[in-house]
Structures are given as C-alpha cells and as structure tokens.
Coordinates of C-alpha atoms and ligand atoms in Angstrom, one line a residue:
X31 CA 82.1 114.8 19.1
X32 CA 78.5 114.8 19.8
X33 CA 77.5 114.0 23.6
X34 CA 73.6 113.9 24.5
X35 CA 73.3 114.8 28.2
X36 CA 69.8 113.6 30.2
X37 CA 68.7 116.0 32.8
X38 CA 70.7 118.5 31.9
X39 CA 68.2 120.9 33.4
X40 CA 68.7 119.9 37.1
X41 CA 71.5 120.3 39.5
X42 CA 74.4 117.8 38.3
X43 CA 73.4 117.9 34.6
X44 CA 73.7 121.8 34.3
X45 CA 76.9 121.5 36.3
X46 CA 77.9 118.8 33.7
X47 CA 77.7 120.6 31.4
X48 CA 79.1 124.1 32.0
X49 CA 82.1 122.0 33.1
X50 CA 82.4 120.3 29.6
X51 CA 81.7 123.2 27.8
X52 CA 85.0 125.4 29.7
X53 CA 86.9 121.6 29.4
X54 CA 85.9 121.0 25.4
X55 CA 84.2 124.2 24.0
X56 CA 84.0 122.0 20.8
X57 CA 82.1 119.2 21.8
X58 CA 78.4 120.0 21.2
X59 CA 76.0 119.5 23.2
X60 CA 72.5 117.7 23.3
X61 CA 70.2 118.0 26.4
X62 CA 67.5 116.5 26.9
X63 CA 65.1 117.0 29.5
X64 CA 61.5 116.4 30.3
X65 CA 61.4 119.8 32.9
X66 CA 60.0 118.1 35.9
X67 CA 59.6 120.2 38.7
X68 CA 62.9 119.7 39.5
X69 CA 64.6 120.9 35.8
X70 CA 64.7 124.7 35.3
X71 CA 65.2 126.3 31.8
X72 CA 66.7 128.9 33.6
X73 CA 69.4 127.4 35.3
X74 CA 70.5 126.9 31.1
X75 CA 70.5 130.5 30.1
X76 CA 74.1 130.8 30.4
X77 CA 74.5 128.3 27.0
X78 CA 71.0 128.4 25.8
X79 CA 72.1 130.6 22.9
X80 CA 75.7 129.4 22.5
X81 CA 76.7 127.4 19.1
X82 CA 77.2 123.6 19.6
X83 CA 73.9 123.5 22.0
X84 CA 71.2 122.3 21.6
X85 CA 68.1 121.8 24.7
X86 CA 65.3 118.8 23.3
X87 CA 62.1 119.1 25.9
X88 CA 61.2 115.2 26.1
X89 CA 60.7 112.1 28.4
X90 CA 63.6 109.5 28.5
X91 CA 60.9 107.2 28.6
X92 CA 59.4 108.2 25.4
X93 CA 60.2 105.4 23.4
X94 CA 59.1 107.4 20.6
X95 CA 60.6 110.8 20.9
X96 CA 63.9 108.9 22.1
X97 CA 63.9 106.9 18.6
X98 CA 63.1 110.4 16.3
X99 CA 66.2 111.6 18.5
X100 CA 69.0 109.5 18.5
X101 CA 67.9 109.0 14.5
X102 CA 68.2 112.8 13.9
X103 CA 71.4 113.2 16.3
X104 CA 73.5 110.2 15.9
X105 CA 75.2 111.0 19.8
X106 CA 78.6 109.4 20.0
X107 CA 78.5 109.3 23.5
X108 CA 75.2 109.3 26.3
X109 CA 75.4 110.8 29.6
X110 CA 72.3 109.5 31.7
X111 CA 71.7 112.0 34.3
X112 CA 67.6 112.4 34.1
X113 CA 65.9 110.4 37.1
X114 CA 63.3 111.2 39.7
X115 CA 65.7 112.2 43.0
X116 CA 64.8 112.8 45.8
X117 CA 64.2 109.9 48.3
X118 CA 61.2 111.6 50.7
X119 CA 59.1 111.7 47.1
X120 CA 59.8 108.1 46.1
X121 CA 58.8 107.2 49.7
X122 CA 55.5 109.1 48.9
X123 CA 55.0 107.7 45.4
X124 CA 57.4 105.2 44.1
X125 CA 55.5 104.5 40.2
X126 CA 57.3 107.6 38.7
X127 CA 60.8 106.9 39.8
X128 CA 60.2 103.2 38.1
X129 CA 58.9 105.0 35.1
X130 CA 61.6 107.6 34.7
X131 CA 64.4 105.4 36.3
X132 CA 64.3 101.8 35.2
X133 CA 62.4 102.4 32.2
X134 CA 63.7 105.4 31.1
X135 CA 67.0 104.1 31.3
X136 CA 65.8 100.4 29.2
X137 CA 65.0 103.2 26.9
X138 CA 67.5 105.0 26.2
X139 CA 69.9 101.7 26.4
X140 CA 67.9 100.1 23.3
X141 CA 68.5 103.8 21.5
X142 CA 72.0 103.5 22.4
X143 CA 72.6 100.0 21.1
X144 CA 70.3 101.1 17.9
X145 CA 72.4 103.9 16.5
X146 CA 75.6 102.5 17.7
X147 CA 77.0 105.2 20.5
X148 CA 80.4 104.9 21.3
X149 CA 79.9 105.4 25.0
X150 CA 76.8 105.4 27.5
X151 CA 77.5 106.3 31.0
X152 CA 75.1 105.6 33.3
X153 CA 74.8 108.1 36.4
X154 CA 74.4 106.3 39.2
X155 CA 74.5 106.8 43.3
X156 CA 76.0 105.1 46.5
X157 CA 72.4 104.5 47.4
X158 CA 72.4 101.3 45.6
X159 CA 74.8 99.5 48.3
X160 CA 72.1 100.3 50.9
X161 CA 73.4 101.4 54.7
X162 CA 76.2 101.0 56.4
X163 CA 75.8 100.7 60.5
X164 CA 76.9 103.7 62.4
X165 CA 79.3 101.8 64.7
X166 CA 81.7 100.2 62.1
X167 CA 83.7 103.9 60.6
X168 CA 86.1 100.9 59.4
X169 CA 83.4 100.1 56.6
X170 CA 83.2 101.7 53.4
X171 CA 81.3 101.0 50.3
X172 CA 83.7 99.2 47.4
X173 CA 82.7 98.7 43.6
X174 CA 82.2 95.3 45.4
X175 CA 79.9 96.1 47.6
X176 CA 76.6 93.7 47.1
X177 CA 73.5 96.0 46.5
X178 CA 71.0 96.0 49.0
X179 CA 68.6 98.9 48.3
X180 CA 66.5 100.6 51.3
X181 CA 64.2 103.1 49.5
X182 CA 62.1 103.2 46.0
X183 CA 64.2 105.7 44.9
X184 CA 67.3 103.4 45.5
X185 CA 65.5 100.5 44.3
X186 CA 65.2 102.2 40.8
X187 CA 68.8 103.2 40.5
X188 CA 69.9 99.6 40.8
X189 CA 67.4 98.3 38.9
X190 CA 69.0 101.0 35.9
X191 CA 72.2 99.5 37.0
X192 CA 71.8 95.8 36.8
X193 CA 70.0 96.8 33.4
X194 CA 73.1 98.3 32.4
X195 CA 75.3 95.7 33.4
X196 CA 73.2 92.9 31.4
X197 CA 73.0 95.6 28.2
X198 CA 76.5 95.7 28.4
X199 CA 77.4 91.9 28.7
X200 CA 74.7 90.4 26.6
X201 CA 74.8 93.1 23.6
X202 CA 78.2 94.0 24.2
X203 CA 77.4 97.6 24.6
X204 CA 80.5 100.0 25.6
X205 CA 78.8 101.2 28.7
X206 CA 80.2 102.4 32.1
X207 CA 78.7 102.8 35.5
X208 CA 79.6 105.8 38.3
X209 CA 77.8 105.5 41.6
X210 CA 78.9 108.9 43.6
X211 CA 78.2 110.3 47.0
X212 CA 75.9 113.1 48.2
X213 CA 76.9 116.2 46.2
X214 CA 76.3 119.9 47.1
X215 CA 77.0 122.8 44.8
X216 CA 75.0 125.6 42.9
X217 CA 71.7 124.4 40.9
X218 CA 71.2 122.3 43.8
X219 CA 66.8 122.1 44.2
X220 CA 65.7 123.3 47.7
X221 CA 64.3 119.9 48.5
X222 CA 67.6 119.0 49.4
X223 CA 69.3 118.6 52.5
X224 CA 71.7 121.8 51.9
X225 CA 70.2 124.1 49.5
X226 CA 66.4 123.9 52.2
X227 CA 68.6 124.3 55.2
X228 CA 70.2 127.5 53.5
X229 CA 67.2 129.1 52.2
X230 CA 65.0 128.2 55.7
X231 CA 67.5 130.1 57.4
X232 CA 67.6 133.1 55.9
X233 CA 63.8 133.0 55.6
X234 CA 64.1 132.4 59.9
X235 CA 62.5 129.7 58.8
X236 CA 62.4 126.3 61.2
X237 CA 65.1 124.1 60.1
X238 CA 63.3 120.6 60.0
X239 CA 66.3 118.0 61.4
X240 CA 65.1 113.8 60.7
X241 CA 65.0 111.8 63.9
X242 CA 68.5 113.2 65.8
X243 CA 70.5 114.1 63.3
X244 CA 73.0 111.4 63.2
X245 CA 72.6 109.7 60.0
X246 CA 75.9 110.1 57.6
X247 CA 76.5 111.4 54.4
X248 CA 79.9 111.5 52.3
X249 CA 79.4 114.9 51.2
X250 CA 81.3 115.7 47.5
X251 CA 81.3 119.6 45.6
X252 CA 79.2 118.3 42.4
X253 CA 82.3 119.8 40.4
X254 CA 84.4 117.4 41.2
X255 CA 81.7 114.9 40.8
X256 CA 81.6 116.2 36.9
X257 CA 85.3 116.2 36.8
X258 CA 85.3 112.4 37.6
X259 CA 82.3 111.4 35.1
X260 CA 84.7 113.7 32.4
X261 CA 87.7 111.1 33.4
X262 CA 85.6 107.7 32.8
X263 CA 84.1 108.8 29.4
X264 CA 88.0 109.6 28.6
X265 CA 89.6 107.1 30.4
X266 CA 87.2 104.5 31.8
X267 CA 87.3 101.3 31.1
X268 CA 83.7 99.8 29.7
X269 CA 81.8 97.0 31.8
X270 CA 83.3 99.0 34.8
X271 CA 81.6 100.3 37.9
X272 CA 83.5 103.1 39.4
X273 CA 82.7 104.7 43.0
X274 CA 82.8 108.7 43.7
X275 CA 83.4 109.9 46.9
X276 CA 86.0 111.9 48.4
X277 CA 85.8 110.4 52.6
X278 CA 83.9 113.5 53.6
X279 CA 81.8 111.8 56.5
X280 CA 79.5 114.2 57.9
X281 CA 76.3 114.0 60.6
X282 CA 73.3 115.7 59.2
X283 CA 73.2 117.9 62.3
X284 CA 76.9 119.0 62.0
X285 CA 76.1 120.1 58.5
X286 CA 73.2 121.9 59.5
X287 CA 75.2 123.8 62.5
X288 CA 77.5 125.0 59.8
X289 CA 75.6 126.4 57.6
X290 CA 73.6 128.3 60.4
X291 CA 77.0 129.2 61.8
X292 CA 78.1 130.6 58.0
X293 CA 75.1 132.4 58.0
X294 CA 75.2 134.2 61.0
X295 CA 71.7 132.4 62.0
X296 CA 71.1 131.1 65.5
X297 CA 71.1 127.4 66.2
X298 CA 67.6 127.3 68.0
X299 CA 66.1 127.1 64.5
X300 CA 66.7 123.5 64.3
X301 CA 63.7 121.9 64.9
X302 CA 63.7 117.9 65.0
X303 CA 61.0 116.2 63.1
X304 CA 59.8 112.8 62.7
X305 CA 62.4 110.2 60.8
X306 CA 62.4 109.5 57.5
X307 CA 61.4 106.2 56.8
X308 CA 63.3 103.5 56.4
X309 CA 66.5 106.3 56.8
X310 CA 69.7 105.1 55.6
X311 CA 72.3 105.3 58.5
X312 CA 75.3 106.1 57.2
X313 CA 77.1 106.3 53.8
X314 CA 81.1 106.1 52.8
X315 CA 82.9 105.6 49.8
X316 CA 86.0 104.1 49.2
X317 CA 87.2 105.7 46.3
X318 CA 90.3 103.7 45.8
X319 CA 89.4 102.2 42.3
X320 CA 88.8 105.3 40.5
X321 CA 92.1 106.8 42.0
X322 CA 94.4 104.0 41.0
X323 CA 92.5 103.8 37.7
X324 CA 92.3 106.9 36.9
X325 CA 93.7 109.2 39.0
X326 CA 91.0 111.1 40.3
X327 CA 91.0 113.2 43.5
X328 CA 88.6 115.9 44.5
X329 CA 89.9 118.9 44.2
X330 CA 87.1 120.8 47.1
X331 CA 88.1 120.6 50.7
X332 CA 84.6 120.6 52.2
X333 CA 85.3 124.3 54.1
X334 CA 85.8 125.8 50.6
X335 CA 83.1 124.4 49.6
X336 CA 80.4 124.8 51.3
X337 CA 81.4 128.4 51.8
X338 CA 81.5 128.7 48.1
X339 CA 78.0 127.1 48.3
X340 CA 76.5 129.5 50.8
X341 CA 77.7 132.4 48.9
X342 CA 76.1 131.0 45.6
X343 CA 72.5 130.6 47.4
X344 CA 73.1 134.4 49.1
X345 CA 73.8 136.1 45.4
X346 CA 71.2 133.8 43.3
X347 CA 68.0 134.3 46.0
X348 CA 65.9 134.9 42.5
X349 CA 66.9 131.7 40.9
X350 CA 65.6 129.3 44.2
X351 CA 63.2 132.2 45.3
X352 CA 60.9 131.3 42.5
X353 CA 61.5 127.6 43.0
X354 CA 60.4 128.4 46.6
X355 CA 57.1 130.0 46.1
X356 CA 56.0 128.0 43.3
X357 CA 54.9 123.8 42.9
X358 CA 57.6 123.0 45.7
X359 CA 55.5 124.6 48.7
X360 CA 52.2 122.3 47.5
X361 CA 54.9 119.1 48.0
X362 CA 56.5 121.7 51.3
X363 CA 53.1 121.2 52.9
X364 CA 52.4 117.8 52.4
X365 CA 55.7 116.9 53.5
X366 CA 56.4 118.5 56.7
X367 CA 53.2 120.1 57.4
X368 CA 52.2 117.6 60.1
X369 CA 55.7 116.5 61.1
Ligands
NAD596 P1 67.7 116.6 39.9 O1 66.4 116.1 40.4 O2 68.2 117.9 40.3 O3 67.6 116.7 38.3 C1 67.0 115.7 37.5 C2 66.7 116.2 36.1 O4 66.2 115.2 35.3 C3 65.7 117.4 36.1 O5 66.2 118.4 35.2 C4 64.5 116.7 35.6 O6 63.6 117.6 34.8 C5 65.0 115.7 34.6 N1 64.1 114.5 34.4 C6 63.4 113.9 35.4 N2 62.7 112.9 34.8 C7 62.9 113.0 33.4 C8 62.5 112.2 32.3 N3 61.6 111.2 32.5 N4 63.0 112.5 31.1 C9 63.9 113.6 31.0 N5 64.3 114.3 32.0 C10 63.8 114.0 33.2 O7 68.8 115.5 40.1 P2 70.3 115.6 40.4 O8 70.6 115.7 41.9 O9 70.9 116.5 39.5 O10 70.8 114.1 40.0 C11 71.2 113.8 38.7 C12 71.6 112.3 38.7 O11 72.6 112.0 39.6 C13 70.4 111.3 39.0 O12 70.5 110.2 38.2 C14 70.8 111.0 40.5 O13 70.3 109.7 40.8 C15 72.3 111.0 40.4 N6 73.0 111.3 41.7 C16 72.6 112.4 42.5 C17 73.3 112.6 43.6 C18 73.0 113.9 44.5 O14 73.5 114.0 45.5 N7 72.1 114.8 44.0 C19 74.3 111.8 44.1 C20 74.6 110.7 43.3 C21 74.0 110.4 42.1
TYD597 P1 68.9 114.4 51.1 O1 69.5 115.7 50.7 O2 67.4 114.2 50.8 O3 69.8 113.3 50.4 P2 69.7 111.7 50.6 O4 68.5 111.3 51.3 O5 69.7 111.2 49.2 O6 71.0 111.4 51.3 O7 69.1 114.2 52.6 C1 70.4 114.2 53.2 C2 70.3 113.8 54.7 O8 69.6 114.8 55.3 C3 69.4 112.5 54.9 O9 70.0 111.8 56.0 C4 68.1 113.1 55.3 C5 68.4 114.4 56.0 N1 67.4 115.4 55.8 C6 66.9 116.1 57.0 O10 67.3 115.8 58.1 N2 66.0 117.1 56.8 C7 65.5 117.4 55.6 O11 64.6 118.3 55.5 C8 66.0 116.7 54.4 C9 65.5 117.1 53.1 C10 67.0 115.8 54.6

C-alpha cells in the first residue's frame, strides 16, 4: 500500500506518520510538503532514511509538480494534511490560505480522480461549524452542524470541504472528510496556543492571554487525533463527514494556569492583550458518530497529556529553540509587538 501524506512536515502530519509507520511498518510512505515556515525537515529525521519513505519538497497547489507526482507514484490512498494554520495569520493575510487551502486541495482532488486513488481523506477542523455561544454547554457541534465560518482561515477549510463533497458526489470519488478539535502534542509550532505559552514561560517571558481568557477549546492529544484518521481510511465509510473530539472543554486561561503551574512558573506572567478578531467563543464536539461507527475513543485523559506535552517541550528546547529565534520572531513582532 502506497499512502502520499501532505504536510507531513508540520505538527499532525509528522505525528501521522510516525503513528502509521509503528501501526503498518509496511505501508510506504510519500510526503509531500512545500516547507513553509511552519514544516521542519527536522522534525522527519527519525524516518528520513528508513526504507518505504520517501519526502517530495513541492506545493499542493502546483498543478504541475502534483501531475509529474501522482504519475510517477500511483498513491492508493491521499492524506490531505498541508494547509496554511494558524488563524492570527489568515486574519493578517487571507490570499495564501485560499491558495494553499481551497486550491491546493482542487488540486490535488483532480490528481486524485486522474490516477484513480482508492481513498482521499481530507483533513479538516471544527472551525468550519463556526462558534458556539458560551451560555448554551448543552450545544455541541454534530456532522450536522450547518457551516458558518468566522475567520479566513476557516473560510478556506470549508471551501476544501464543500469541494470535497461535490468531487465526491459529482465524480464519484471515494473520498472522506474528518473535521477534529484543537490538538496538542509534540511537533506542535510555537505559534500556537500551547507550545508559545510553554516556551514564553520558561523564557519568563510575558504570557500574551486574548481578551479575558474565556473563549473555549475542545482540546484532543494529536495521537489520538491520528489514531482516528487511521480508523476512517480502514473503516470509514466514503461520502462521510466524521467529527473528532474527545469533550475536553477547556478556557484558554485555565489552560494557561496549568501549564505555568506544571512548570513551576508564577501566574503573574499572564499578561492580557487585545482580542483576536472576530474570536470564536467556544468550540465542542460531539463525537457520537465516529464512536458508534467506528468505535473510536481517545485514549489521552487531558492530565496525561498535557504533562506528557510539557515534558516533550522541556527535553526538545533545540528543536523549537531554533524555531524561536528564527522567521517566527519577524511574525512575533508584528503580531504582539503593539498589543
Ligand atoms: P501545521 O501548520 O503545523 O503544518 C502544516 C504543514 O503543511 C507544514 O509542514 C507546511 O510546510 C505544509 N504546507 C503548507 N502549505 C503547503 C503547500 N502549499 N504545499 C505543501 N505543503 C504545505 O499544521 P497542523 O496543525 O499540523 O495542521 C494539519 C492539518 O490539520 C491542517 O489541514 C489543519 O487545518 C488541520 N487541523 C489542525 C488542527 C490543530 O489543532 N492544529 C485541528 C484540526 C484540524
Ligand atoms: P490557537 O492555538 O491559535 O488555535 P485556534 O485559534 O485555532 O483555536 O488558539 C487557541 C486559543 O488560544 C484561541 O482561543 C486563541 C487563544 N490564544 C491566546 O489567548 N493567546 C495566544 O497567544 C494565542 C496564539 C492564542
């Protein structure tokens, strides 16, 4: 079995695929990746040099490149991981997540249906169903769920989506759909939420809080977020959407407290900045479909995890160090420099 894996190089991807090669050490492996600032060769080195892998430096959206691949590779299955992120950047400057996002994916759909792959999964987020109001904890986000998008990075997922969804009916193209909650894990770039709060603290660093802190994110361990993809290539039924989320509801601020309180740091770091705008409230899954369908549970209770989180930020310091001083503290500047 041949499996091309996009974005491969960033934080779910190289999970991805360090879970599928201890799950199916046979399947080989094809990752592509255009190395944005957000993929790192280095985060590969464990299976750069293993047989059955292979790492292709090119854009999704490279019509192209794309074409010379799937011709050369024949993939019996597509894992679309690459996209543009993180939602502060596409609120800076949207074009690129339309580029890499919407037409990346058109891209490598028409590839797809070309050379006939058995299977393209389409990596998706809970961003797509918008908000959900602070004040109604009965409400969670179903497969259901009408989207209703609130930033441009957003926007683009559900426009690769509904792309998806009219691929699949109108060509008939076996193609599935996950749309998962907030993950945390190693790999994880220091933009994020988790992975800035960490290395801010241990740098004493100011720990820059949006508006008060109460917004809500369903927080998953991005292994079991791999273990459920690995479940709906094997299992999943095509033309389906399946949600990924394992009812970990937590406020920003709370999140922020414990890793401070993990690391020994003192909570008068926190520093509240200006909102993000348009900043999504609150986000829950109700993972119900994928449970009764195909038995998925998350294996991480959120205390393990994190811990186990922490500890991989505390013994990897050169992996996000050079992260830290490099492009990211240009973007670092612009971002929070007059917050
Ligand atoms: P990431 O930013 O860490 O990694 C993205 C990777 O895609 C990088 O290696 C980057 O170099 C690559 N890439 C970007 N543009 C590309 C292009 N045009 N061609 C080829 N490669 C390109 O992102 P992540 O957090 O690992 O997210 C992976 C996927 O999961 C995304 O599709 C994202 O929307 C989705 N997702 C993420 C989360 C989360 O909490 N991080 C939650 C749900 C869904
Ligand atoms: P983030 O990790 O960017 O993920 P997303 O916006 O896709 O959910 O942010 C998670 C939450 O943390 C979100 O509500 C915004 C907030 N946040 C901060 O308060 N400060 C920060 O510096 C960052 C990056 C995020």
């Amino acid at each position: 079995m041949k499996m091309l894996i996009t974005g491969g190089a960033g934080f779910i991807g190289s999970n991805f695929i360090f879970y599928e090669r201890e799950r199916q050490p046979e399947t080989e492996i094809i990752c592509v990746d255009k190395l944005t600032y957000a993929g790192n060769m280095e985060t590969l080195a464990p299976v750069l040099d293993q047989p059955r892998f292979k790492f292709v430096r090119a854009d999704i959206a490279d019509r192209k490149a794309m074409d010379e691949l799937f011709a050369a590779e024949k993939p019996d299955v597509v894992v679309n991981f690459a996209a543009e992120s993180h939602v502060d950047r596409s609120i800076e400057d949207p074009s690129i997540f339309l580029q890499t996002n919407v037409m990346g994916t058109q891209v490598l759909l028409d590839a797809s249906r070309r050379y006939g792959v058995a299977r393209y999964h389409q990596v998706s987020t809970d961003e797509v169903y918008g908000d959900l109001p602070l004040d109604r904890p009965d409400l969670f986000f179903t497969e259901k769920t009408p989207l209703r998008t609130s930033s441009p990075y957003s926007a683009s997922k559900a426009g690769a989506d509904l792309l998806c969804n009219a691929y699949q009916r109108t060509y008939g193209m076996p193609i599935t759909i996950s749309r998962c909650s907030n993950n945390y894990g190693p790999y994880q770039f220091p933009e994020k939420l988790i992975p800035l709060m960490i290395a801010n603290a241990l740098a004493d660093k100011p720990l820059p809080v949006y508006g008060q802190g109460i917004n809500v994110r369903d927080w998953l361990y991005v292994e079991d977020h791999c273990a459920a993809i690995d479940l709906i290539l094997e299992k999943g039924r095509v033309g389906e959407v399946y949600n990924i989320g394992g009812h970990n509801e937590k406020r920003n601020i709370d999140i922020v407290k414990r890793v401070l309180g993990i690391l020994g740091k003192p909570e008068s770091l926190i520093t509240y900045v200006t909102d993000r705008k348009g900043h999504d409230m609150r986000y829950a899954i109700d993972p119900t479909f994928i449970h009764d369908e195909l038995g998925w549970l998350p294996a991480t209770k959120f205390e393990d995890g994190i811990e186990k989180t922490v500890r991989w930020y505390l013994e990897n310091k050169p992996w996000w160090e050079k992260i830290v001083s490099g492009e990211y503290r240009d973007y670092y500047e612009r971002m929070y420099g007059k917050r």
